Short mmCIF file of N, CA and C in Angstrom, two decimals:
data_model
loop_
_atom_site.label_atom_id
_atom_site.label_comp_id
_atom_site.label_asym_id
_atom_site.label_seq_id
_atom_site.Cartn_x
_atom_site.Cartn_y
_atom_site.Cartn_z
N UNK A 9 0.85 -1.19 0.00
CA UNK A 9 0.00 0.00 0.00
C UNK A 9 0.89 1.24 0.00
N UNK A 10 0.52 1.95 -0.81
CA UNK A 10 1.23 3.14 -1.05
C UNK A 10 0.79 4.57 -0.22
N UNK A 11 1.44 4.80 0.35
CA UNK A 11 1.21 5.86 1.20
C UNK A 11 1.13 7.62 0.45
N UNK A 12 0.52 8.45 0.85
CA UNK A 12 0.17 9.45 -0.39
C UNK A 12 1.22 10.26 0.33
N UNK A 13 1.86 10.44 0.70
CA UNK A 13 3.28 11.55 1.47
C UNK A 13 4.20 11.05 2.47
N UNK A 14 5.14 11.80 2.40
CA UNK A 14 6.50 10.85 3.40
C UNK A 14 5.70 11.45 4.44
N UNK A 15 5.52 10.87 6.08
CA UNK A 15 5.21 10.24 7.28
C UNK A 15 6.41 11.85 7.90
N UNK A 16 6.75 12.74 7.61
CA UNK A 16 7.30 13.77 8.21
C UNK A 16 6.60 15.04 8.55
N UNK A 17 7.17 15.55 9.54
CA UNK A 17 6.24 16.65 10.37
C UNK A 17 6.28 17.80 9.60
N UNK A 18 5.46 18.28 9.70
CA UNK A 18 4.87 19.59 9.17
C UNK A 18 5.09 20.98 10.13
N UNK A 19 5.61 21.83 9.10
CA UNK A 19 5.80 23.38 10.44
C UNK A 19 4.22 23.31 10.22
N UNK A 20 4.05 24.73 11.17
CA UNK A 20 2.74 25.27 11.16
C UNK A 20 2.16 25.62 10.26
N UNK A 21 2.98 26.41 9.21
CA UNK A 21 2.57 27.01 8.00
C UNK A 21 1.87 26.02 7.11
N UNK A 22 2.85 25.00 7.02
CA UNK A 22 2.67 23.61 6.53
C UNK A 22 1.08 23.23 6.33
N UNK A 23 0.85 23.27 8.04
CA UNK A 23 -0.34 22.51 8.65
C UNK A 23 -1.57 23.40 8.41
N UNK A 24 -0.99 24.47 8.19
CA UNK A 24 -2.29 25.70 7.96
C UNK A 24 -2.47 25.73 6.45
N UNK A 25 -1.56 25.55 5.90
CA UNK A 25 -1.81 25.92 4.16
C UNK A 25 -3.04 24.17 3.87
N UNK A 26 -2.42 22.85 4.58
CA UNK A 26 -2.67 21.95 4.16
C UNK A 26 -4.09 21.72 4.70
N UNK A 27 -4.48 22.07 5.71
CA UNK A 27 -5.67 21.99 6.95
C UNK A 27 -6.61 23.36 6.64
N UNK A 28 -6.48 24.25 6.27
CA UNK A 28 -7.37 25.38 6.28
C UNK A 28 -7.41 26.37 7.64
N UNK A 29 -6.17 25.67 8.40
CA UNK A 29 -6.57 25.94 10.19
C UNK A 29 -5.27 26.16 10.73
N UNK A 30 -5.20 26.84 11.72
CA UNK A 30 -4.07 26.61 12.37
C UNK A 30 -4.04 25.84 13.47
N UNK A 31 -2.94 24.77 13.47
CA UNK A 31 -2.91 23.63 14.46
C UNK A 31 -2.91 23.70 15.85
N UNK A 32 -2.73 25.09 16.45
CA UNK A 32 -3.09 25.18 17.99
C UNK A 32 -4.76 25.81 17.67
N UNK A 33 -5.52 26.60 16.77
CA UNK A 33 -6.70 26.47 16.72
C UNK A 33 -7.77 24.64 17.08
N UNK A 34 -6.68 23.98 16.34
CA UNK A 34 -7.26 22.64 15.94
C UNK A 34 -7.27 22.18 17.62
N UNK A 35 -5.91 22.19 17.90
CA UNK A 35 -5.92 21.66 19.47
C UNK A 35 -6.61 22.09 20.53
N UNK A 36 -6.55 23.31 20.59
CA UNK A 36 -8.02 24.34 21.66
C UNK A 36 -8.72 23.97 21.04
N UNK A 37 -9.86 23.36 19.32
CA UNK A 37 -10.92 22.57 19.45
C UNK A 37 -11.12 21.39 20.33
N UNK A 38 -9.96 20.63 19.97
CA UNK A 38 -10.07 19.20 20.55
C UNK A 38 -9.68 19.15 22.26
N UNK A 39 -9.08 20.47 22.70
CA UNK A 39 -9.40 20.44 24.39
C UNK A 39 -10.57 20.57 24.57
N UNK A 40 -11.79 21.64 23.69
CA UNK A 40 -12.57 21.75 24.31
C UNK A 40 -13.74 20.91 24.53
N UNK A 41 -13.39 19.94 23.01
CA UNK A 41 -14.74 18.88 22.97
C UNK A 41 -14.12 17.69 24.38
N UNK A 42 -12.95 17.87 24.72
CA UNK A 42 -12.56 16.89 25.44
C UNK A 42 -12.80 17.25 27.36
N UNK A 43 -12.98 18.34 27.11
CA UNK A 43 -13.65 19.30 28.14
C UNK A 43 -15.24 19.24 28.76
N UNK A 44 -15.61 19.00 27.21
CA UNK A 44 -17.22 19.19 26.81
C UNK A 44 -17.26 17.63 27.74
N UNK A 45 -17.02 16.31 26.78
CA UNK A 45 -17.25 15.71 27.52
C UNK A 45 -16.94 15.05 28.48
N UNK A 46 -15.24 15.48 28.76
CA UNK A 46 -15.71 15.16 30.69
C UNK A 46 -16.15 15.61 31.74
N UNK A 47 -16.01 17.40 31.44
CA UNK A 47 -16.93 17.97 32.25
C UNK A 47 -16.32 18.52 33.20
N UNK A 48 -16.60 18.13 34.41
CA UNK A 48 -15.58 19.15 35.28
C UNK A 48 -15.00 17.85 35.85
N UNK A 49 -14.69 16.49 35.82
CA UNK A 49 -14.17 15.48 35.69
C UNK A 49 -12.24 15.56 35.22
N UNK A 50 -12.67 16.59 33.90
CA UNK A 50 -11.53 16.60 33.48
C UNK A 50 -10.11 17.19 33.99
N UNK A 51 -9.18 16.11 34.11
CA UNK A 51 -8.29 16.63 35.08
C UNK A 51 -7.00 17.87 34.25
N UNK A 52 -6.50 18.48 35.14
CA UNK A 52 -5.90 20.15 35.13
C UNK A 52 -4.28 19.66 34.42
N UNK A 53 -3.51 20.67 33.82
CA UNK A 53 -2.63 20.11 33.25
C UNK A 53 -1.95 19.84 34.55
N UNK A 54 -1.69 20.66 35.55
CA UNK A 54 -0.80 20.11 36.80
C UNK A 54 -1.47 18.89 37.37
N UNK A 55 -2.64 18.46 37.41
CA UNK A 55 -3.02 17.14 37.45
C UNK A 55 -2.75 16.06 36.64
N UNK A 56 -2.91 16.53 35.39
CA UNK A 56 -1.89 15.65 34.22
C UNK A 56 -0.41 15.41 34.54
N UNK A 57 0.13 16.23 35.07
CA UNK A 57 1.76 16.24 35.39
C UNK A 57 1.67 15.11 36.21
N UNK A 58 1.48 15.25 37.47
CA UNK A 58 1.52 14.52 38.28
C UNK A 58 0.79 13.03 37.88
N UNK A 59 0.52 12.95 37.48
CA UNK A 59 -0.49 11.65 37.42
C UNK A 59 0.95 10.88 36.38
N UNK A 60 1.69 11.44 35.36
CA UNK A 60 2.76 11.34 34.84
C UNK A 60 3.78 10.96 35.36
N UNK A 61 4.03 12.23 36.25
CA UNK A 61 5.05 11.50 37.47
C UNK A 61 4.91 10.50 38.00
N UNK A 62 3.94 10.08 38.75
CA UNK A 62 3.40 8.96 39.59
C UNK A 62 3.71 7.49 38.67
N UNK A 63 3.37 7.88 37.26
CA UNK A 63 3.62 6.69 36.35
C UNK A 63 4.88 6.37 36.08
N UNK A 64 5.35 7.22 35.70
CA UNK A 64 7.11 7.55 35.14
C UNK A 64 7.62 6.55 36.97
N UNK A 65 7.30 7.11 38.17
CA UNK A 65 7.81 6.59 39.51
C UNK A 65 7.73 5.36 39.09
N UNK A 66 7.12 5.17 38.89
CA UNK A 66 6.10 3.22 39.35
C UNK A 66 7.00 2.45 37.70
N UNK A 67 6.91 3.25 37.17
CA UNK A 67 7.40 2.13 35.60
C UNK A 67 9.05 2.40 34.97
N UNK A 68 9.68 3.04 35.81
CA UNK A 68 10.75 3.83 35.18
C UNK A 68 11.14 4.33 33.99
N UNK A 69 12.35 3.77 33.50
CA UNK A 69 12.22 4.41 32.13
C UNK A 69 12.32 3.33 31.31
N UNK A 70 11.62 2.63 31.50
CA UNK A 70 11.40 1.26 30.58
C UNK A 70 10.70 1.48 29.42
N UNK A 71 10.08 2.41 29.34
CA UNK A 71 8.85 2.97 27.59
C UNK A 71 9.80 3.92 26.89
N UNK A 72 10.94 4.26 27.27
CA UNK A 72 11.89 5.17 26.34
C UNK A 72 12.65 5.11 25.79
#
């Protein structure tokens, strides 16, 4: 199967000429639907940190 473009990252410009959008627009969409549905559930980036840490503690650096 032939892939339609080399698998390499895109600047912004890139992502905006190719997308119609700019890619931190795209990402503040997708926080907010991810917001939407967890609600106030959804945990804080310093809650994200930590919850990271706690993992990174417990598993070391065995995934890197």
């Amino acid at each position: 199967m032939e892939m339609e473009e080399d698998a390499t990252c895109m600047t912004a410009d890139e992502f905006s000429k190719k997308h119609g959008s700019n890619c931190m627009d795209v990402f503040e969409r997708i926080q907010g639907e991810m917001a939407d549905a967890f609600g106030d559930d959804f945990p804080s980036d310093t809650q994200i940190d930590a919850m990271y840490q706690e993992w990174q503690a417990s598993h070391g650096d065995q995934h890197q």
